[in-house]
């Protein structure tokens, strides 16, 4: 009887936890948040496609650096806040590198939505994308929660990003105009071995960690090769 009672208790506990989990990530929270299997269209994962990505720095720079990131990633937020200004001052503003951003939206469905919002901004203004990137990290929600919803992103952009066609942005977000490029970014990252965020690539070589020291050393090595 004790054994049977224990099984019943465990069964009730599992069901209760399942109900709580489903409640926390219910259909209303996932509304308008597609997963990658629902995003249809032709793309290719091979090739880094620099010309499609938001970029900072001198296009003639011999060293090309790619940042792979997810807007929901706490480590990406920390890297942005800790090292981005240093990278800008030491390598971007000095003309030593050109920096590119590629989405690696893997944490949850709203990672994909946030990435598509960034793509919609970039389609209007490369400069405004970088403003969007920094400010969205400043407003980043809990990694374990669904927070980058269409309603959140529409409100966030309206309040924080000036100088764009907001109606165009809202239309692109609601109609999922840039979902396929987000999927292409994700598949491209996977093709080249990206398995987390943030990760960096220097002249096509993926670095094993996001250490600023390692990134700087890789940049310096490539600069030395081009002298």
JSON list of N, CA, C and O in Angstrom, two decimals, residues 84-143:
[
{"chain": "A", "resi": 84, "resn": "UNK", "atom": "N", "xyz": [32.16, 46.06, -25.32]},
{"chain": "A", "resi": 84, "resn": "UNK", "atom": "CA", "xyz": [31.85, 46.63, -26.63]},
{"chain": "A", "resi": 84, "resn": "UNK", "atom": "C", "xyz": [32.51, 47.99, -26.84]},
{"chain": "A", "resi": 84, "resn": "UNK", "atom": "O", "xyz": [33.07, 48.27, -27.90]},
{"chain": "A", "resi": 85, "resn": "UNK", "atom": "N", "xyz": [32.47, 48.84, -25.82]},
{"chain": "A", "resi": 85, "resn": "UNK", "atom": "CA", "xyz": [33.09, 50.16, -25.96]},
{"chain": "A", "resi": 85, "resn": "UNK", "atom": "C", "xyz": [34.60, 50.04, -26.17]},
{"chain": "A", "resi": 85, "resn": "UNK", "atom": "O", "xyz": [35.20, 50.78, -26.95]},
{"chain": "A", "resi": 86, "resn": "UNK", "atom": "N", "xyz": [35.21, 49.08, -25.48]},
{"chain": "A", "resi": 86, "resn": "UNK", "atom": "CA", "xyz": [36.65, 48.87, -25.64]},
{"chain": "A", "resi": 86, "resn": "UNK", "atom": "C", "xyz": [36.98, 48.39, -27.05]},
{"chain": "A", "resi": 86, "resn": "UNK", "atom": "O", "xyz": [37.94, 48.87, -27.68]},
{"chain": "A", "resi": 87, "resn": "UNK", "atom": "N", "xyz": [36.18, 47.46, -27.57]},
{"chain": "A", "resi": 87, "resn": "UNK", "atom": "CA", "xyz": [36.38, 46.98, -28.94]},
{"chain": "A", "resi": 87, "resn": "UNK", "atom": "C", "xyz": [36.22, 48.13, -29.92]},
{"chain": "A", "resi": 87, "resn": "UNK", "atom": "O", "xyz": [36.98, 48.25, -30.89]},
{"chain": "A", "resi": 88, "resn": "UNK", "atom": "N", "xyz": [35.21, 48.97, -29.69]},
{"chain": "A", "resi": 88, "resn": "UNK", "atom": "CA", "xyz": [34.96, 50.12, -30.56]},
{"chain": "A", "resi": 88, "resn": "UNK", "atom": "C", "xyz": [36.17, 51.05, -30.58]},
{"chain": "A", "resi": 88, "resn": "UNK", "atom": "O", "xyz": [36.63, 51.46, -31.66]},
{"chain": "A", "resi": 89, "resn": "UNK", "atom": "N", "xyz": [36.68, 51.38, -29.40]},
{"chain": "A", "resi": 89, "resn": "UNK", "atom": "CA", "xyz": [37.77, 52.35, -29.31]},
{"chain": "A", "resi": 89, "resn": "UNK", "atom": "C", "xyz": [39.08, 51.79, -29.85]},
{"chain": "A", "resi": 89, "resn": "UNK", "atom": "O", "xyz": [39.83, 52.51, -30.53]},
{"chain": "A", "resi": 90, "resn": "UNK", "atom": "N", "xyz": [39.36, 50.53, -29.56]},
{"chain": "A", "resi": 90, "resn": "UNK", "atom": "CA", "xyz": [40.67, 49.97, -29.92]},
{"chain": "A", "resi": 90, "resn": "UNK", "atom": "C", "xyz": [40.76, 49.47, -31.35]},
{"chain": "A", "resi": 90, "resn": "UNK", "atom": "O", "xyz": [41.83, 49.54, -31.96]},
{"chain": "A", "resi": 91, "resn": "UNK", "atom": "N", "xyz": [39.64, 48.98, -31.88]},
{"chain": "A", "resi": 91, "resn": "UNK", "atom": "CA", "xyz": [39.73, 48.30, -33.17]},
{"chain": "A", "resi": 91, "resn": "UNK", "atom": "C", "xyz": [38.78, 48.79, -34.25]},
{"chain": "A", "resi": 91, "resn": "UNK", "atom": "O", "xyz": [39.11, 48.73, -35.44]},
{"chain": "A", "resi": 92, "resn": "UNK", "atom": "N", "xyz": [37.60, 49.28, -33.85]},
{"chain": "A", "resi": 92, "resn": "UNK", "atom": "CA", "xyz": [36.64, 49.72, -34.88]},
{"chain": "A", "resi": 92, "resn": "UNK", "atom": "C", "xyz": [36.92, 51.15, -35.29]},
{"chain": "A", "resi": 92, "resn": "UNK", "atom": "O", "xyz": [37.11, 51.45, -36.48]},
{"chain": "A", "resi": 93, "resn": "UNK", "atom": "N", "xyz": [36.98, 52.06, -34.31]},
{"chain": "A", "resi": 93, "resn": "UNK", "atom": "CA", "xyz": [37.20, 53.47, -34.62]},
{"chain": "A", "resi": 93, "resn": "UNK", "atom": "C", "xyz": [38.59, 53.72, -35.21]},
{"chain": "A", "resi": 93, "resn": "UNK", "atom": "O", "xyz": [38.79, 54.72, -35.91]},
{"chain": "A", "resi": 94, "resn": "UNK", "atom": "N", "xyz": [39.52, 52.83, -34.94]},
{"chain": "A", "resi": 94, "resn": "UNK", "atom": "CA", "xyz": [40.88, 52.97, -35.49]},
{"chain": "A", "resi": 94, "resn": "UNK", "atom": "C", "xyz": [41.00, 52.40, -36.90]},
{"chain": "A", "resi": 94, "resn": "UNK", "atom": "O", "xyz": [42.07, 52.47, -37.51]},
{"chain": "A", "resi": 95, "resn": "UNK", "atom": "N", "xyz": [39.94, 51.81, -37.42]},
{"chain": "A", "resi": 95, "resn": "UNK", "atom": "CA", "xyz": [39.96, 51.27, -38.77]},
{"chain": "A", "resi": 95, "resn": "UNK", "atom": "C", "xyz": [40.63, 49.93, -38.91]},
{"chain": "A", "resi": 95, "resn": "UNK", "atom": "O", "xyz": [40.86, 49.45, -40.03]},
{"chain": "A", "resi": 96, "resn": "UNK", "atom": "N", "xyz": [40.92, 49.27, -37.78]},
{"chain": "A", "resi": 96, "resn": "UNK", "atom": "CA", "xyz": [41.62, 48.00, -37.84]},
{"chain": "A", "resi": 96, "resn": "UNK", "atom": "C", "xyz": [40.70, 46.83, -38.20]},
{"chain": "A", "resi": 96, "resn": "UNK", "atom": "O", "xyz": [41.15, 45.84, -38.80]},
{"chain": "A", "resi": 97, "resn": "UNK", "atom": "N", "xyz": [39.44, 46.91, -37.80]},
{"chain": "A", "resi": 97, "resn": "UNK", "atom": "CA", "xyz": [38.50, 45.82, -38.10]},
{"chain": "A", "resi": 97, "resn": "UNK", "atom": "C", "xyz": [37.17, 46.38, -38.60]},
{"chain": "A", "resi": 97, "resn": "UNK", "atom": "O", "xyz": [36.84, 47.55, -38.36]},
{"chain": "A", "resi": 98, "resn": "UNK", "atom": "N", "xyz": [36.44, 45.53, -39.27]},
{"chain": "A", "resi": 98, "resn": "UNK", "atom": "CA", "xyz": [35.02, 45.78, -39.54]},
{"chain": "A", "resi": 98, "resn": "UNK", "atom": "C", "xyz": [34.26, 44.70, -38.78]},
{"chain": "A", "resi": 98, "resn": "UNK", "atom": "O", "xyz": [34.57, 43.51, -38.89]},
{"chain": "A", "resi": 99, "resn": "UNK", "atom": "N", "xyz": [33.31, 45.13, -37.98]},
{"chain": "A", "resi": 99, "resn": "UNK", "atom": "CA", "xyz": [32.53, 44.21, -37.15]},
{"chain": "A", "resi": 99, "resn": "UNK", "atom": "C", "xyz": [31.18, 43.93, -37.78]},
{"chain": "A", "resi": 99, "resn": "UNK", "atom": "O", "xyz": [30.50, 44.85, -38.25]},
{"chain": "A", "resi": 100, "resn": "UNK", "atom": "N", "xyz": [30.79, 42.66, -37.77]},
{"chain": "A", "resi": 100, "resn": "UNK", "atom": "CA", "xyz": [29.49, 42.23, -38.30]},
{"chain": "A", "resi": 100, "resn": "UNK", "atom": "C", "xyz": [28.71, 41.51, -37.20]},
{"chain": "A", "resi": 100, "resn": "UNK", "atom": "O", "xyz": [29.30, 40.91, -36.30]},
{"chain": "A", "resi": 101, "resn": "UNK", "atom": "N", "xyz": [27.40, 41.57, -37.31]},
{"chain": "A", "resi": 101, "resn": "UNK", "atom": "CA", "xyz": [26.53, 40.89, -36.34]},
{"chain": "A", "resi": 101, "resn": "UNK", "atom": "C", "xyz": [25.71, 39.84, -37.06]},
{"chain": "A", "resi": 101, "resn": "UNK", "atom": "O", "xyz": [25.06, 40.13, -38.08]},
{"chain": "A", "resi": 102, "resn": "UNK", "atom": "N", "xyz": [25.71, 38.61, -36.53]},
{"chain": "A", "resi": 102, "resn": "UNK", "atom": "CA", "xyz": [24.87, 37.54, -37.07]},
{"chain": "A", "resi": 102, "resn": "UNK", "atom": "C", "xyz": [24.05, 36.95, -35.93]},
{"chain": "A", "resi": 102, "resn": "UNK", "atom": "O", "xyz": [24.59, 36.61, -34.87]},
{"chain": "A", "resi": 103, "resn": "UNK", "atom": "N", "xyz": [22.75, 36.85, -36.15]},
{"chain": "A", "resi": 103, "resn": "UNK", "atom": "CA", "xyz": [21.87, 36.26, -35.14]},
{"chain": "A", "resi": 103, "resn": "UNK", "atom": "C", "xyz": [22.17, 34.78, -34.95]},
{"chain": "A", "resi": 103, "resn": "UNK", "atom": "O", "xyz": [22.33, 34.04, -35.93]},
{"chain": "A", "resi": 104, "resn": "UNK", "atom": "N", "xyz": [22.26, 34.37, -33.70]},
{"chain": "A", "resi": 104, "resn": "UNK", "atom": "CA", "xyz": [22.24, 32.95, -33.38]},
{"chain": "A", "resi": 104, "resn": "UNK", "atom": "C", "xyz": [21.17, 32.78, -32.31]},
{"chain": "A", "resi": 104, "resn": "UNK", "atom": "O", "xyz": [21.45, 32.62, -31.12]},
{"chain": "A", "resi": 105, "resn": "UNK", "atom": "N", "xyz": [19.92, 32.89, -32.77]},
{"chain": "A", "resi": 105, "resn": "UNK", "atom": "CA", "xyz": [18.75, 32.92, -31.88]},
{"chain": "A", "resi": 105, "resn": "UNK", "atom": "C", "xyz": [18.35, 31.50, -31.53]},
{"chain": "A", "resi": 105, "resn": "UNK", "atom": "O", "xyz": [17.66, 30.83, -32.30]},
{"chain": "A", "resi": 106, "resn": "UNK", "atom": "N", "xyz": [18.78, 31.04, -30.35]},
{"chain": "A", "resi": 106, "resn": "UNK", "atom": "CA", "xyz": [18.58, 29.63, -30.01]},
{"chain": "A", "resi": 106, "resn": "UNK", "atom": "C", "xyz": [17.89, 29.40, -28.66]},
{"chain": "A", "resi": 106, "resn": "UNK", "atom": "O", "xyz": [17.46, 28.28, -28.38]},
{"chain": "A", "resi": 107, "resn": "UNK", "atom": "N", "xyz": [17.76, 30.42, -27.84]},
{"chain": "A", "resi": 107, "resn": "UNK", "atom": "CA", "xyz": [17.28, 30.20, -26.47]},
{"chain": "A", "resi": 107, "resn": "UNK", "atom": "C", "xyz": [15.81, 29.84, -26.43]},
{"chain": "A", "resi": 107, "resn": "UNK", "atom": "O", "xyz": [15.40, 28.89, -25.76]},
{"chain": "A", "resi": 108, "resn": "UNK", "atom": "N", "xyz": [14.97, 30.58, -27.17]},
{"chain": "A", "resi": 108, "resn": "UNK", "atom": "CA", "xyz": [13.53, 30.28, -27.19]},
{"chain": "A", "resi": 108, "resn": "UNK", "atom": "C", "xyz": [12.91, 30.97, -28.40]},
{"chain": "A", "resi": 108, "resn": "UNK", "atom": "O", "xyz": [13.59, 31.66, -29.15]},
{"chain": "A", "resi": 109, "resn": "UNK", "atom": "N", "xyz": [11.60, 30.78, -28.55]},
{"chain": "A", "resi": 109, "resn": "UNK", "atom": "CA", "xyz": [10.91, 31.35, -29.70]},
{"chain": "A", "resi": 109, "resn": "UNK", "atom": "C", "xyz": [11.02, 32.87, -29.74]},
{"chain": "A", "resi": 109, "resn": "UNK", "atom": "O", "xyz": [11.09, 33.47, -30.82]},
{"chain": "A", "resi": 110, "resn": "UNK", "atom": "N", "xyz": [10.98, 33.50, -28.57]},
{"chain": "A", "resi": 110, "resn": "UNK", "atom": "CA", "xyz": [11.07, 34.96, -28.60]},
{"chain": "A", "resi": 110, "resn": "UNK", "atom": "C", "xyz": [12.47, 35.45, -28.93]},
{"chain": "A", "resi": 110, "resn": "UNK", "atom": "O", "xyz": [12.65, 36.63, -29.26]},
{"chain": "A", "resi": 111, "resn": "UNK", "atom": "N", "xyz": [13.47, 34.57, -28.86]},
{"chain": "A", "resi": 111, "resn": "UNK", "atom": "CA", "xyz": [14.79, 34.92, -29.40]},
{"chain": "A", "resi": 111, "resn": "UNK", "atom": "C", "xyz": [14.66, 35.19, -30.90]},
{"chain": "A", "resi": 111, "resn": "UNK", "atom": "O", "xyz": [15.26, 36.13, -31.43]},
{"chain": "A", "resi": 112, "resn": "UNK", "atom": "N", "xyz": [13.89, 34.34, -31.58]},
{"chain": "A", "resi": 112, "resn": "UNK", "atom": "CA", "xyz": [13.69, 34.50, -33.01]},
{"chain": "A", "resi": 112, "resn": "UNK", "atom": "C", "xyz": [12.94, 35.80, -33.30]},
{"chain": "A", "resi": 112, "resn": "UNK", "atom": "O", "xyz": [13.27, 36.54, -34.24]},
{"chain": "A", "resi": 113, "resn": "UNK", "atom": "N", "xyz": [11.94, 36.11, -32.47]},
{"chain": "A", "resi": 113, "resn": "UNK", "atom": "CA", "xyz": [11.17, 37.33, -32.66]},
{"chain": "A", "resi": 113, "resn": "UNK", "atom": "C", "xyz": [12.05, 38.56, -32.46]},
{"chain": "A", "resi": 113, "resn": "UNK", "atom": "O", "xyz": [11.99, 39.52, -33.24]},
{"chain": "A", "resi": 114, "resn": "UNK", "atom": "N", "xyz": [12.87, 38.56, -31.41]},
{"chain": "A", "resi": 114, "resn": "UNK", "atom": "CA", "xyz": [13.77, 39.69, -31.17]},
{"chain": "A", "resi": 114, "resn": "UNK", "atom": "C", "xyz": [14.75, 39.86, -32.32]},
{"chain": "A", "resi": 114, "resn": "UNK", "atom": "O", "xyz": [15.03, 40.98, -32.76]},
{"chain": "A", "resi": 115, "resn": "UNK", "atom": "N", "xyz": [15.25, 38.74, -32.82]},
{"chain": "A", "resi": 115, "resn": "UNK", "atom": "CA", "xyz": [16.18, 38.79, -33.96]},
{"chain": "A", "resi": 115, "resn": "UNK", "atom": "C", "xyz": [15.51, 39.37, -35.20]},
{"chain": "A", "resi": 115, "resn": "UNK", "atom": "O", "xyz": [16.10, 40.16, -35.93]},
{"chain": "A", "resi": 116, "resn": "UNK", "atom": "N", "xyz": [14.26, 38.98, -35.43]},
{"chain": "A", "resi": 116, "resn": "UNK", "atom": "CA", "xyz": [13.54, 39.50, -36.60]},
{"chain": "A", "resi": 116, "resn": "UNK", "atom": "C", "xyz": [13.28, 40.99, -36.47]},
{"chain": "A", "resi": 116, "resn": "UNK", "atom": "O", "xyz": [13.27, 41.72, -37.46]},
{"chain": "A", "resi": 117, "resn": "UNK", "atom": "N", "xyz": [13.08, 41.46, -35.22]},
{"chain": "A", "resi": 117, "resn": "UNK", "atom": "CA", "xyz": [12.93, 42.90, -35.00]},
{"chain": "A", "resi": 117, "resn": "UNK", "atom": "C", "xyz": [14.22, 43.63, -35.34]},
{"chain": "A", "resi": 117, "resn": "UNK", "atom": "O", "xyz": [14.21, 44.70, -35.97]},
{"chain": "A", "resi": 118, "resn": "UNK", "atom": "N", "xyz": [15.35, 43.05, -34.94]},
{"chain": "A", "resi": 118, "resn": "UNK", "atom": "CA", "xyz": [16.63, 43.64, -35.29]},
{"chain": "A", "resi": 118, "resn": "UNK", "atom": "C", "xyz": [16.85, 43.68, -36.80]},
{"chain": "A", "resi": 118, "resn": "UNK", "atom": "O", "xyz": [17.36, 44.68, -37.33]},
{"chain": "A", "resi": 119, "resn": "UNK", "atom": "N", "xyz": [16.46, 42.62, -37.48]},
{"chain": "A", "resi": 119, "resn": "UNK", "atom": "CA", "xyz": [16.57, 42.60, -38.95]},
{"chain": "A", "resi": 119, "resn": "UNK", "atom": "C", "xyz": [15.70, 43.68, -39.58]},
{"chain": "A", "resi": 119, "resn": "UNK", "atom": "O", "xyz": [16.11, 44.32, -40.56]},
{"chain": "A", "resi": 120, "resn": "UNK", "atom": "N", "xyz": [14.52, 43.89, -39.02]},
{"chain": "A", "resi": 120, "resn": "UNK", "atom": "CA", "xyz": [13.61, 44.92, -39.56]},
{"chain": "A", "resi": 120, "resn": "UNK", "atom": "C", "xyz": [14.20, 46.31, -39.37]},
{"chain": "A", "resi": 120, "resn": "UNK", "atom": "O", "xyz": [14.07, 47.18, -40.25]},
{"chain": "A", "resi": 121, "resn": "UNK", "atom": "N", "xyz": [14.84, 46.54, -38.22]},
{"chain": "A", "resi": 121, "resn": "UNK", "atom": "CA", "xyz": [15.51, 47.82, -37.99]},
{"chain": "A", "resi": 121, "resn": "UNK", "atom": "C", "xyz": [16.68, 47.99, -38.95]},
{"chain": "A", "resi": 121, "resn": "UNK", "atom": "O", "xyz": [16.85, 49.04, -39.58]},
{"chain": "A", "resi": 122, "resn": "UNK", "atom": "N", "xyz": [17.50, 46.95, -39.08]},
{"chain": "A", "resi": 122, "resn": "UNK", "atom": "CA", "xyz": [18.67, 47.02, -39.95]},
{"chain": "A", "resi": 122, "resn": "UNK", "atom": "C", "xyz": [18.30, 47.27, -41.40]},
{"chain": "A", "resi": 122, "resn": "UNK", "atom": "O", "xyz": [19.05, 47.92, -42.14]},
{"chain": "A", "resi": 123, "resn": "UNK", "atom": "N", "xyz": [17.14, 46.75, -41.82]},
{"chain": "A", "resi": 123, "resn": "UNK", "atom": "CA", "xyz": [16.69, 46.96, -43.20]},
{"chain": "A", "resi": 123, "resn": "UNK", "atom": "C", "xyz": [16.41, 48.43, -43.48]},
{"chain": "A", "resi": 123, "resn": "UNK", "atom": "O", "xyz": [16.50, 48.88, -44.63]},
{"chain": "A", "resi": 124, "resn": "UNK", "atom": "N", "xyz": [16.11, 49.17, -42.43]},
{"chain": "A", "resi": 124, "resn": "UNK", "atom": "CA", "xyz": [15.89, 50.61, -42.58]},
{"chain": "A", "resi": 124, "resn": "UNK", "atom": "C", "xyz": [17.16, 51.42, -42.35]},
{"chain": "A", "resi": 124, "resn": "UNK", "atom": "O", "xyz": [17.41, 52.40, -43.05]},
{"chain": "A", "resi": 125, "resn": "UNK", "atom": "N", "xyz": [17.96, 51.01, -41.35]},
{"chain": "A", "resi": 125, "resn": "UNK", "atom": "CA", "xyz": [19.14, 51.80, -41.00]},
{"chain": "A", "resi": 125, "resn": "UNK", "atom": "C", "xyz": [20.18, 50.93, -40.30]},
{"chain": "A", "resi": 125, "resn": "UNK", "atom": "O", "xyz": [19.90, 50.40, -39.22]},
{"chain": "A", "resi": 126, "resn": "UNK", "atom": "N", "xyz": [21.33, 50.81, -40.91]},
{"chain": "A", "resi": 126, "resn": "UNK", "atom": "CA", "xyz": [22.42, 50.07, -40.28]},
{"chain": "A", "resi": 126, "resn": "UNK", "atom": "C", "xyz": [22.81, 50.70, -38.94]},
{"chain": "A", "resi": 126, "resn": "UNK", "atom": "O", "xyz": [23.04, 49.99, -37.95]},
{"chain": "A", "resi": 127, "resn": "UNK", "atom": "N", "xyz": [22.85, 52.03, -38.88]},
{"chain": "A", "resi": 127, "resn": "UNK", "atom": "CA", "xyz": [23.23, 52.72, -37.65]},
{"chain": "A", "resi": 127, "resn": "UNK", "atom": "C", "xyz": [22.21, 52.47, -36.55]},
{"chain": "A", "resi": 127, "resn": "UNK", "atom": "O", "xyz": [22.57, 52.25, -35.38]},
{"chain": "A", "resi": 128, "resn": "UNK", "atom": "N", "xyz": [20.91, 52.48, -36.89]},
{"chain": "A", "resi": 128, "resn": "UNK", "atom": "CA", "xyz": [19.88, 52.29, -35.88]},
{"chain": "A", "resi": 128, "resn": "UNK", "atom": "C", "xyz": [19.88, 50.86, -35.34]},
{"chain": "A", "resi": 128, "resn": "UNK", "atom": "O", "xyz": [19.45, 50.62, -34.22]},
{"chain": "A", "resi": 129, "resn": "UNK", "atom": "N", "xyz": [20.36, 49.91, -36.14]},
{"chain": "A", "resi": 129, "resn": "UNK", "atom": "CA", "xyz": [20.44, 48.54, -35.63]},
{"chain": "A", "resi": 129, "resn": "UNK", "atom": "C", "xyz": [21.33, 48.48, -34.41]},
{"chain": "A", "resi": 129, "resn": "UNK", "atom": "O", "xyz": [21.00, 47.82, -33.41]},
{"chain": "A", "resi": 130, "resn": "UNK", "atom": "N", "xyz": [22.48, 49.15, -34.45]},
{"chain": "A", "resi": 130, "resn": "UNK", "atom": "CA", "xyz": [23.43, 49.09, -33.33]},
{"chain": "A", "resi": 130, "resn": "UNK", "atom": "C", "xyz": [22.87, 49.78, -32.10]},
{"chain": "A", "resi": 130, "resn": "UNK", "atom": "O", "xyz": [23.13, 49.38, -30.96]},
{"chain": "A", "resi": 131, "resn": "UNK", "atom": "N", "xyz": [22.06, 50.81, -32.32]},
{"chain": "A", "resi": 131, "resn": "UNK", "atom": "CA", "xyz": [21.36, 51.46, -31.21]},
{"chain": "A", "resi": 131, "resn": "UNK", "atom": "C", "xyz": [20.32, 50.50, -30.62]},
{"chain": "A", "resi": 131, "resn": "UNK", "atom": "O", "xyz": [20.20, 50.38, -29.39]},
{"chain": "A", "resi": 132, "resn": "UNK", "atom": "N", "xyz": [19.59, 49.83, -31.50]},
{"chain": "A", "resi": 132, "resn": "UNK", "atom": "CA", "xyz": [18.60, 48.82, -31.06]},
{"chain": "A", "resi": 132, "resn": "UNK", "atom": "C", "xyz": [19.27, 47.73, -30.26]},
{"chain": "A", "resi": 132, "resn": "UNK", "atom": "O", "xyz": [18.79, 47.33, -29.19]},
{"chain": "A", "resi": 133, "resn": "UNK", "atom": "N", "xyz": [20.41, 47.24, -30.74]},
{"chain": "A", "resi": 133, "resn": "UNK", "atom": "CA", "xyz": [21.14, 46.16, -30.08]},
{"chain": "A", "resi": 133, "resn": "UNK", "atom": "C", "xyz": [21.50, 46.55, -28.65]},
{"chain": "A", "resi": 133, "resn": "UNK", "atom": "O", "xyz": [21.23, 45.81, -27.69]},
{"chain": "A", "resi": 134, "resn": "UNK", "atom": "N", "xyz": [22.11, 47.70, -28.49]},
{"chain": "A", "resi": 134, "resn": "UNK", "atom": "CA", "xyz": [22.55, 48.12, -27.15]},
{"chain": "A", "resi": 134, "resn": "UNK", "atom": "C", "xyz": [21.36, 48.34, -26.21]},
{"chain": "A", "resi": 134, "resn": "UNK", "atom": "O", "xyz": [21.36, 47.88, -25.06]},
{"chain": "A", "resi": 135, "resn": "UNK", "atom": "N", "xyz": [20.34, 49.02, -26.71]},
{"chain": "A", "resi": 135, "resn": "UNK", "atom": "CA", "xyz": [19.21, 49.35, -25.84]},
{"chain": "A", "resi": 135, "resn": "UNK", "atom": "C", "xyz": [18.37, 48.12, -25.49]},
{"chain": "A", "resi": 135, "resn": "UNK", "atom": "O", "xyz": [17.81, 48.04, -24.39]},
{"chain": "A", "resi": 136, "resn": "UNK", "atom": "N", "xyz": [18.28, 47.16, -26.43]},
{"chain": "A", "resi": 136, "resn": "UNK", "atom": "CA", "xyz": [17.51, 45.96, -26.12]},
{"chain": "A", "resi": 136, "resn": "UNK", "atom": "C", "xyz": [18.22, 45.15, -25.03]},
{"chain": "A", "resi": 136, "resn": "UNK", "atom": "O", "xyz": [17.57, 44.58, -24.15]},
{"chain": "A", "resi": 137, "resn": "UNK", "atom": "N", "xyz": [19.54, 45.11, -25.08]},
{"chain": "A", "resi": 137, "resn": "UNK", "atom": "CA", "xyz": [20.27, 44.44, -24.00]},
{"chain": "A", "resi": 137, "resn": "UNK", "atom": "C", "xyz": [20.00, 45.15, -22.66]},
{"chain": "A", "resi": 137, "resn": "UNK", "atom": "O", "xyz": [19.88, 44.50, -21.62]},
{"chain": "A", "resi": 138, "resn": "UNK", "atom": "N", "xyz": [19.91, 46.48, -22.70]},
{"chain": "A", "resi": 138, "resn": "UNK", "atom": "CA", "xyz": [19.64, 47.22, -21.47]},
{"chain": "A", "resi": 138, "resn": "UNK", "atom": "C", "xyz": [18.26, 46.88, -20.90]},
{"chain": "A", "resi": 138, "resn": "UNK", "atom": "O", "xyz": [18.05, 46.95, -19.69]},
{"chain": "A", "resi": 139, "resn": "UNK", "atom": "N", "xyz": [17.33, 46.50, -21.78]},
{"chain": "A", "resi": 139, "resn": "UNK", "atom": "CA", "xyz": [15.97, 46.16, -21.37]},
{"chain": "A", "resi": 139, "resn": "UNK", "atom": "C", "xyz": [15.74, 44.64, -21.37]},
{"chain": "A", "resi": 139, "resn": "UNK", "atom": "O", "xyz": [14.58, 44.20, -21.37]},
{"chain": "A", "resi": 140, "resn": "UNK", "atom": "N", "xyz": [16.81, 43.87, -21.37]},
{"chain": "A", "resi": 140, "resn": "UNK", "atom": "CA", "xyz": [16.68, 42.42, -21.47]},
{"chain": "A", "resi": 140, "resn": "UNK", "atom": "C", "xyz": [15.90, 41.85, -20.28]},
{"chain": "A", "resi": 140, "resn": "UNK", "atom": "O", "xyz": [16.12, 42.23, -19.14]},
{"chain": "A", "resi": 141, "resn": "UNK", "atom": "N", "xyz": [15.00, 40.91, -20.59]},
{"chain": "A", "resi": 141, "resn": "UNK", "atom": "CA", "xyz": [14.22, 40.25, -19.56]},
{"chain": "A", "resi": 141, "resn": "UNK", "atom": "C", "xyz": [14.89, 38.97, -19.08]},
{"chain": "A", "resi": 141, "resn": "UNK", "atom": "O", "xyz": [16.03, 38.67, -19.43]},
{"chain": "A", "resi": 142, "resn": "UNK", "atom": "N", "xyz": [14.15, 38.22, -18.28]},
{"chain": "A", "resi": 142, "resn": "UNK", "atom": "CA", "xyz": [14.64, 36.96, -17.71]},
{"chain": "A", "resi": 142, "resn": "UNK", "atom": "C", "xyz": [14.81, 35.93, -18.82]},
{"chain": "A", "resi": 142, "resn": "UNK", "atom": "O", "xyz": [13.88, 35.69, -19.61]},
{"chain": "A", "resi": 143, "resn": "UNK", "atom": "N", "xyz": [15.99, 35.34, -18.86]},
{"chain": "A", "resi": 143, "resn": "UNK", "atom": "CA", "xyz": [16.28, 34.33, -19.90]},
{"chain": "A", "resi": 143, "resn": "UNK", "atom": "C", "xyz": [15.28, 33.18, -19.89]},
{"chain": "A", "resi": 143, "resn": "UNK", "atom": "O", "xyz": [14.99, 32.59, -20.94]}
]
